[in-house]
Tab-separated table of C-alpha atoms and ligand atoms in Angstrom:
chain	number	residue	atom	x	y	z
A	2	UNK	CA	-62.884	-49.393	-224.470
A	3	UNK	CA	-63.231	-53.381	-224.720
A	4	UNK	CA	-64.217	-55.540	-222.087
A	5	UNK	CA	-61.908	-58.299	-220.488
A	6	UNK	CA	-61.515	-60.968	-222.605
A	7	UNK	CA	-63.779	-63.371	-220.483
A	8	UNK	CA	-66.770	-60.898	-221.220
A	9	UNK	CA	-66.503	-60.273	-225.044
A	10	UNK	CA	-69.209	-63.172	-225.674
A	11	UNK	CA	-71.402	-61.694	-223.072
A	12	UNK	CA	-71.256	-58.221	-224.086
A	13	UNK	CA	-71.290	-59.562	-228.054
A	14	UNK	CA	-74.483	-60.853	-228.023
A	15	UNK	CA	-75.798	-58.116	-225.256
A	16	UNK	CA	-75.208	-55.644	-228.194
A	17	UNK	CA	-76.496	-57.577	-231.226
A	18	UNK	CA	-79.648	-56.911	-229.916
A	19	UNK	CA	-79.178	-53.058	-229.306
A	20	UNK	CA	-82.748	-52.172	-230.574
A	21	UNK	CA	-84.267	-54.416	-227.848
A	22	UNK	CA	-82.263	-53.338	-224.854
A	23	UNK	CA	-84.043	-52.593	-221.945
A	24	UNK	CA	-83.576	-49.148	-220.262
A	25	UNK	CA	-81.635	-50.108	-217.278
A	26	UNK	CA	-79.405	-53.130	-216.691
A	27	UNK	CA	-78.279	-54.489	-213.330
A	28	UNK	CA	-74.494	-55.869	-214.076
A	29	UNK	CA	-74.098	-57.964	-210.892
A	30	UNK	CA	-71.337	-60.789	-210.030
A	31	UNK	CA	-68.869	-61.321	-207.463
A	32	UNK	CA	-65.931	-58.511	-207.029
A	33	UNK	CA	-62.997	-58.323	-209.157
A	34	UNK	CA	-64.016	-60.155	-212.212
A	35	UNK	CA	-64.170	-56.971	-214.264
A	36	UNK	CA	-67.943	-55.744	-214.396
A	37	UNK	CA	-67.489	-52.197	-214.406
A	38	UNK	CA	-65.383	-52.594	-217.420
A	39	UNK	CA	-68.137	-54.350	-219.155
A	40	UNK	CA	-70.330	-51.668	-218.554
A	41	UNK	CA	-68.137	-48.967	-220.027
A	42	UNK	CA	-67.257	-51.287	-222.774
A	43	UNK	CA	-71.126	-51.466	-223.513
A	44	UNK	CA	-71.444	-47.910	-223.760
A	45	UNK	CA	-68.672	-47.500	-225.961
A	46	UNK	CA	-70.411	-49.694	-228.072
A	47	UNK	CA	-73.460	-48.285	-227.930
A	48	UNK	CA	-71.975	-44.903	-228.573
A	49	UNK	CA	-69.735	-45.734	-231.330
A	50	UNK	CA	-70.436	-44.207	-234.826
A	51	UNK	CA	-68.806	-47.218	-236.669
A	52	UNK	CA	-69.110	-50.353	-234.768
A	53	UNK	CA	-68.082	-53.718	-236.158
A	54	UNK	CA	-69.386	-56.911	-235.089
A	55	UNK	CA	-71.315	-54.431	-232.690
A	56	UNK	CA	-68.802	-53.596	-230.651
A	57	UNK	CA	-66.730	-50.583	-230.315
A	58	UNK	CA	-64.112	-49.339	-233.319
A	59	UNK	CA	-61.455	-47.656	-230.872
A	60	UNK	CA	-61.043	-45.550	-233.876
A	61	UNK	CA	-64.297	-42.904	-234.219
A	62	UNK	CA	-64.536	-39.614	-232.332
A	63	UNK	CA	-66.923	-41.099	-230.109
A	64	UNK	CA	-64.684	-43.816	-229.054
A	65	UNK	CA	-61.902	-41.215	-228.705
A	66	UNK	CA	-63.821	-39.227	-226.513
A	67	UNK	CA	-64.751	-42.120	-224.250
A	68	UNK	CA	-61.254	-42.985	-223.909
A	69	UNK	CA	-60.468	-38.893	-223.504
A	70	UNK	CA	-63.420	-39.052	-220.319
A	71	UNK	CA	-64.981	-36.555	-222.073
A	72	UNK	CA	-68.044	-38.010	-224.100
A	73	UNK	CA	-71.310	-35.734	-224.186
A	74	UNK	CA	-73.412	-38.606	-223.962
A	75	UNK	CA	-71.689	-40.834	-221.444
A	76	UNK	CA	-71.958	-40.074	-217.110
A	77	UNK	CA	-70.334	-42.271	-214.896
A	78	UNK	CA	-71.430	-41.920	-211.540
A	79	UNK	CA	-69.169	-43.088	-208.606
A	80	UNK	CA	-68.810	-42.191	-204.760
A	81	UNK	CA	-66.475	-39.341	-204.313
A	82	UNK	CA	-63.774	-41.231	-202.349
A	83	UNK	CA	-63.563	-43.313	-205.050
A	84	UNK	CA	-62.766	-40.745	-207.488
A	85	UNK	CA	-59.945	-39.937	-205.170
A	86	UNK	CA	-58.336	-43.088	-206.148
A	87	UNK	CA	-58.138	-42.352	-209.637
A	88	UNK	CA	-56.437	-38.682	-209.008
A	89	UNK	CA	-53.050	-40.024	-207.670
A	90	UNK	CA	-50.903	-39.138	-204.503
A	91	UNK	CA	-51.289	-35.202	-204.656
A	92	UNK	CA	-54.688	-35.248	-204.483
A	93	UNK	CA	-55.008	-38.162	-201.978
A	94	UNK	CA	-52.598	-35.933	-199.574
A	95	UNK	CA	-54.552	-33.162	-199.903
A	96	UNK	CA	-57.847	-35.499	-199.456
A	97	UNK	CA	-56.508	-36.590	-195.762
A	98	UNK	CA	-55.880	-33.197	-194.887
A	99	UNK	CA	-59.357	-32.550	-195.650
A	100	UNK	CA	-62.409	-34.329	-194.539
A	101	UNK	CA	-63.082	-37.548	-195.269
A	102	UNK	CA	-64.556	-38.014	-198.717
A	103	UNK	CA	-67.818	-39.488	-198.972
A	104	UNK	CA	-68.383	-43.155	-199.579
A	105	UNK	CA	-71.862	-43.008	-200.583
A	106	UNK	CA	-73.583	-41.488	-203.772
A	107	UNK	CA	-75.288	-39.062	-203.092
A	108	UNK	CA	-78.652	-37.115	-203.749
A	109	UNK	CA	-76.864	-34.368	-205.640
A	110	UNK	CA	-74.493	-36.614	-207.675
A	111	UNK	CA	-78.283	-38.136	-208.824
A	112	UNK	CA	-80.026	-34.244	-208.802
A	113	UNK	CA	-76.433	-33.185	-211.192
A	114	UNK	CA	-77.583	-35.611	-213.986
A	115	UNK	CA	-81.059	-33.981	-214.850
A	116	UNK	CA	-79.626	-31.774	-217.590
A	117	UNK	CA	-77.852	-34.717	-219.217
A	118	UNK	CA	-81.054	-36.964	-218.920
A	119	UNK	CA	-83.308	-34.504	-220.490
A	120	UNK	CA	-81.145	-32.485	-222.971
A	121	UNK	CA	-81.372	-34.135	-226.379
A	122	UNK	CA	-78.396	-36.458	-227.368
A	123	UNK	CA	-75.226	-34.937	-229.188
A	124	UNK	CA	-74.014	-37.904	-231.380
A	125	UNK	CA	-75.245	-41.420	-232.270
A	126	UNK	CA	-78.416	-40.751	-230.513
A	127	UNK	CA	-77.669	-42.610	-227.563
A	128	UNK	CA	-77.153	-41.763	-224.297
A	129	UNK	CA	-75.312	-43.950	-221.615
A	130	UNK	CA	-75.056	-43.741	-217.914
A	131	UNK	CA	-73.259	-46.055	-215.704
A	132	UNK	CA	-73.382	-46.287	-211.392
A	133	UNK	CA	-71.117	-47.737	-209.514
A	134	UNK	CA	-71.065	-49.420	-207.016
A	135	UNK	CA	-74.743	-49.320	-207.291
A	136	UNK	CA	-75.066	-50.447	-203.272
A	137	UNK	CA	-73.337	-46.861	-202.607
A	138	UNK	CA	-76.427	-45.383	-203.747
A	139	UNK	CA	-77.723	-43.092	-200.454
A	140	UNK	CA	-81.468	-44.287	-199.957
A	141	UNK	CA	-82.679	-40.546	-201.058
A	142	UNK	CA	-80.265	-40.863	-204.040
A	143	UNK	CA	-81.891	-44.299	-205.409
A	144	UNK	CA	-85.261	-42.938	-204.543
A	145	UNK	CA	-84.101	-39.974	-206.826
A	146	UNK	CA	-83.003	-42.239	-209.796
A	147	UNK	CA	-86.027	-44.177	-209.368
A	148	UNK	CA	-87.792	-41.383	-211.566
A	149	UNK	CA	-85.539	-41.829	-213.974
A	150	UNK	CA	-85.711	-45.466	-214.113
A	151	UNK	CA	-89.544	-44.985	-214.283
A	152	UNK	CA	-89.518	-42.995	-217.605
A	153	UNK	CA	-86.403	-43.085	-218.952
A	154	UNK	CA	-85.905	-40.722	-222.374
A	155	UNK	CA	-85.850	-42.850	-225.554
A	156	UNK	CA	-82.539	-44.959	-226.602
A	157	UNK	CA	-81.207	-43.879	-223.076
A	158	UNK	CA	-79.021	-47.013	-220.799
A	159	UNK	CA	-78.720	-46.878	-217.325
A	160	UNK	CA	-76.395	-49.470	-216.451
A	161	UNK	CA	-75.951	-50.448	-212.637
A	162	UNK	CA	-72.835	-52.364	-211.130
A	163	UNK	CA	-73.000	-54.048	-208.265
A	164	UNK	CA	-71.054	-56.606	-206.362
A	165	UNK	CA	-73.832	-56.933	-203.602
A	166	UNK	CA	-77.243	-56.666	-205.866
A	167	UNK	CA	-79.286	-57.838	-202.423
A	168	UNK	CA	-78.399	-54.289	-200.771
A	169	UNK	CA	-79.874	-52.530	-203.548
A	170	UNK	CA	-83.566	-51.228	-203.051
A	171	UNK	CA	-85.779	-53.560	-204.224
A	172	UNK	CA	-87.623	-50.452	-206.093
A	173	UNK	CA	-84.355	-50.161	-208.025
A	174	UNK	CA	-83.765	-54.119	-208.554
A	175	UNK	CA	-87.359	-54.545	-209.953
A	176	UNK	CA	-86.755	-51.697	-212.498
A	177	UNK	CA	-83.814	-53.347	-213.906
A	178	UNK	CA	-82.869	-56.217	-216.299
A	179	UNK	CA	-80.528	-58.367	-214.445
A	180	UNK	CA	-77.123	-59.685	-215.911
A	181	UNK	CA	-75.563	-61.998	-213.890
A	182	UNK	CA	-71.947	-61.828	-214.973
A	183	UNK	CA	-70.157	-65.341	-213.795
A	184	UNK	CA	-66.716	-66.181	-212.339
A	185	UNK	CA	-64.523	-66.947	-215.524
A	186	UNK	CA	-62.926	-70.009	-216.610
A	187	UNK	CA	-59.633	-70.531	-214.067
A	188	UNK	CA	-57.483	-71.151	-217.842
A	189	UNK	CA	-58.710	-67.679	-218.984
A	190	UNK	CA	-58.412	-65.977	-216.016
A	191	UNK	CA	-54.447	-67.768	-215.355
A	192	UNK	CA	-53.907	-66.431	-219.054
A	193	UNK	CA	-54.872	-62.878	-218.519
A	194	UNK	CA	-52.550	-62.697	-215.068
A	195	UNK	CA	-49.812	-64.457	-217.471
A	196	UNK	CA	-50.184	-61.799	-219.639
A	197	UNK	CA	-50.175	-59.103	-217.032
A	198	UNK	CA	-46.886	-60.342	-215.711
A	199	UNK	CA	-48.449	-60.985	-212.353
A	200	UNK	CA	-45.946	-63.779	-209.966
A	201	UNK	CA	-47.430	-66.689	-208.847
A	202	UNK	CA	-50.703	-66.339	-211.012
A	203	UNK	CA	-52.245	-69.531	-209.248
A	204	UNK	CA	-51.792	-68.680	-205.521
A	205	UNK	CA	-52.882	-65.174	-206.555
A	206	UNK	CA	-56.116	-66.719	-208.326
A	207	UNK	CA	-56.718	-69.144	-205.966
A	208	UNK	CA	-56.573	-66.452	-202.856
A	209	UNK	CA	-58.900	-64.090	-204.584
A	210	UNK	CA	-61.220	-66.772	-205.025
A	211	UNK	CA	-61.112	-66.971	-208.793
A	212	UNK	CA	-61.740	-63.313	-209.373
A	213	UNK	CA	-58.816	-62.104	-211.693
A	214	UNK	CA	-58.317	-58.476	-211.170
A	215	UNK	CA	-59.265	-59.501	-207.303
A	216	UNK	CA	-56.164	-61.708	-207.827
A	217	UNK	CA	-53.645	-59.031	-209.751
A	218	UNK	CA	-54.676	-56.482	-206.504
A	219	UNK	CA	-53.872	-59.240	-204.164
A	220	UNK	CA	-50.388	-60.323	-205.624
A	221	UNK	CA	-48.860	-56.507	-205.429
A	222	UNK	CA	-46.163	-56.309	-202.882
A	223	UNK	CA	-47.916	-54.854	-199.696
A	224	UNK	CA	-50.942	-56.801	-200.248
A	225	UNK	CA	-49.196	-60.209	-200.324
A	226	UNK	CA	-46.855	-59.097	-197.577
A	227	UNK	CA	-49.908	-58.119	-195.107
A	228	UNK	CA	-51.181	-61.934	-196.505
A	229	UNK	CA	-48.200	-63.581	-195.368
A	230	UNK	CA	-47.851	-62.065	-192.110
A	231	UNK	CA	-51.913	-62.739	-191.890
A	232	UNK	CA	-51.469	-66.149	-192.329
A	233	UNK	CA	-47.961	-66.247	-190.099
A	234	UNK	CA	-50.556	-64.876	-187.304
A	235	UNK	CA	-52.999	-66.782	-187.964
A	236	UNK	CA	-51.129	-70.128	-187.728
A	237	UNK	CA	-49.061	-69.658	-184.415
A	238	UNK	CA	-49.245	-72.340	-182.334
A	239	UNK	CA	-50.581	-70.294	-179.468
A	240	UNK	CA	-53.338	-68.119	-181.047
A	241	UNK	CA	-53.097	-64.920	-182.778
A	242	UNK	CA	-51.581	-62.078	-180.774
A	243	UNK	CA	-55.196	-60.169	-181.390
A	244	UNK	CA	-53.791	-56.996	-179.361
A	245	UNK	CA	-50.562	-56.464	-181.370
A	246	UNK	CA	-51.620	-57.422	-184.468
A	247	UNK	CA	-54.897	-55.207	-184.102
A	248	UNK	CA	-52.178	-52.189	-182.934
A	249	UNK	CA	-51.164	-52.210	-187.076
A	250	UNK	CA	-54.405	-52.519	-188.785
A	251	UNK	CA	-55.556	-49.126	-189.728
A	252	UNK	CA	-58.695	-48.282	-191.931
A	253	UNK	CA	-57.997	-49.509	-195.316
A	254	UNK	CA	-56.350	-52.777	-193.726
A	255	UNK	CA	-59.565	-53.763	-191.996
A	256	UNK	CA	-61.417	-54.948	-195.483
A	257	UNK	CA	-57.765	-56.951	-196.595
A	258	UNK	CA	-58.115	-58.546	-192.820
A	259	UNK	CA	-61.666	-59.631	-192.729
A	260	UNK	CA	-61.249	-61.010	-196.696
A	261	UNK	CA	-57.683	-63.060	-195.200
A	262	UNK	CA	-59.608	-64.185	-192.573
A	263	UNK	CA	-62.599	-65.152	-194.196
A	264	UNK	CA	-61.166	-67.141	-196.641
A	265	UNK	CA	-59.070	-68.550	-193.606
A	266	UNK	CA	-61.771	-69.526	-191.511
A	267	UNK	CA	-63.406	-71.417	-195.058
A	268	UNK	CA	-60.462	-73.154	-195.635
A	269	UNK	CA	-60.101	-74.390	-192.205
A	270	UNK	CA	-63.958	-75.677	-192.497
A	271	UNK	CA	-63.004	-77.815	-195.620
A	272	UNK	CA	-59.818	-79.109	-194.070
A	273	UNK	CA	-61.752	-80.194	-190.947
A	274	UNK	CA	-63.945	-81.688	-193.210
A	275	UNK	CA	-61.587	-83.609	-195.040
A	276	UNK	CA	-61.477	-81.611	-198.171
A	277	UNK	CA	-58.453	-79.771	-199.674
A	278	UNK	CA	-58.148	-75.984	-198.901
A	279	UNK	CA	-59.040	-73.784	-201.723
A	280	UNK	CA	-57.551	-70.021	-201.082
A	281	UNK	CA	-54.326	-70.808	-198.608
A	282	UNK	CA	-52.771	-73.414	-200.774
A	283	UNK	CA	-49.428	-72.510	-200.152
A	284	UNK	CA	-50.479	-73.053	-196.110
A	285	UNK	CA	-51.856	-76.278	-196.281
A	286	UNK	CA	-50.041	-77.742	-193.516
A	287	UNK	CA	-50.527	-74.683	-190.976
A	288	UNK	CA	-54.283	-75.035	-191.866
A	289	UNK	CA	-54.440	-78.793	-191.216
A	290	UNK	CA	-52.683	-78.744	-187.808
A	291	UNK	CA	-55.349	-76.069	-186.705
A	292	UNK	CA	-57.768	-77.578	-188.110
A	293	UNK	CA	-57.265	-81.035	-185.685
A	294	UNK	CA	-58.018	-78.306	-182.791
A	295	UNK	CA	-60.765	-76.289	-184.248
A	296	UNK	CA	-64.365	-76.349	-183.229
A	297	UNK	CA	-66.901	-76.549	-186.428
A	298	UNK	CA	-69.455	-74.680	-184.879
A	299	UNK	CA	-67.716	-71.980	-183.887
A	300	UNK	CA	-66.064	-71.549	-187.295
A	301	UNK	CA	-69.258	-71.725	-188.733
A	302	UNK	CA	-70.396	-68.546	-186.305
A	303	UNK	CA	-67.082	-67.078	-186.975
A	304	UNK	CA	-67.634	-67.271	-190.782
A	305	UNK	CA	-71.100	-65.751	-190.405
A	306	UNK	CA	-69.849	-62.837	-188.218
A	307	UNK	CA	-66.991	-61.817	-191.053
A	308	UNK	CA	-70.041	-62.195	-193.610
A	309	UNK	CA	-71.468	-59.522	-191.572
A	310	UNK	CA	-68.266	-57.518	-190.588
A	311	UNK	CA	-67.216	-57.317	-194.271
A	312	UNK	CA	-70.953	-55.405	-195.170
A	313	UNK	CA	-70.038	-53.265	-192.666
A	314	UNK	CA	-66.393	-52.459	-193.461
A	315	UNK	CA	-66.784	-49.972	-195.770
A	316	UNK	CA	-68.517	-47.604	-193.040
A	317	UNK	CA	-66.425	-46.152	-190.457
A	318	UNK	CA	-65.656	-48.007	-187.198
A	319	UNK	CA	-62.942	-48.427	-185.141
A	320	UNK	CA	-60.629	-50.565	-186.817
A	321	UNK	CA	-58.432	-51.930	-184.169
A	322	UNK	CA	-61.237	-53.029	-181.711
A	323	UNK	CA	-62.746	-54.758	-184.419
A	324	UNK	CA	-59.847	-56.528	-185.553
A	325	UNK	CA	-58.972	-57.111	-181.725
A	326	UNK	CA	-62.710	-59.010	-181.274
A	327	UNK	CA	-62.452	-61.050	-184.761
A	328	UNK	CA	-58.869	-62.841	-183.909
A	329	UNK	CA	-59.865	-63.276	-180.563
A	330	UNK	CA	-62.826	-64.888	-181.905
A	331	UNK	CA	-60.544	-66.632	-184.261
A	332	UNK	CA	-58.515	-67.981	-181.359
A	333	UNK	CA	-61.714	-69.134	-179.607
A	334	UNK	CA	-62.866	-71.489	-182.536
A	335	UNK	CA	-59.475	-72.512	-183.294
A	336	UNK	CA	-58.052	-73.618	-180.025
A	337	UNK	CA	-60.998	-75.634	-179.089
B	15	LIG	ZN1	-66.436	-45.950	-232.282
């Protein structure tokens, strides 16, 4: 498991001091820059039996086991709902018929680590646990984890990965060394997107605010189509048809809507203040037309409201009502 190219240097310098590593690391940074892959690559490097330049060789038994997902000294803990994503359409269909999967990391999942944490390790002596996203830890689960963070077994590395570290318990944060991964340089991100065959990589990267993995996802046909549809709605001269648009937004669509609307509102603020759009480059004309009729104070208020909605979007809510409410607020702010 290799890190993304823009993280190779940071990983190298971290692993080079492997004997002085902390027991717990909080890897934080923007969504869509490859933090989880960084954590997995760190695990691979620590567990590798013949590391090269401090990084995983990709060829030894340990590296193979890790790739196949059955390394005895490695665990990854994620919410049930995220597991489902990995299992393909069949599991997804079965899950839909069943009750909804949990969005949080439950205390049972942390308790189930007791044997893993207390027994001796099998191979290199290292033991690595990766939890992501760490903000999904239920408070009870976080408290259970706290005990392990306070007295970790030797040569144990616990890596928490988070886009929203402010939502972690302060007691958890204070027991981790923070590693803040920056946004990759645009040139590195673009080179990677081109190599991945992403169409219109520049527009996708702008829409994603510079985060390459988010850009890749946003360039997928249904995502790109949703953004076009949303932009057309937001640019309508008479205002967005909140009621009708809300009818087509499901639970999954809400996060996309909030992200799209928030980046659009932030672009409106920039244009209103004489700057250039940063996210929706292809809609510069529509943005500047709309910015002229916008009320700056209301745009700021809407941006704050969207940030709050984004925080709550992972939780069960009524997607239609929220969409309708946000688009109505948008109309009020931009047709002043
Ligand atoms: Zn290896």
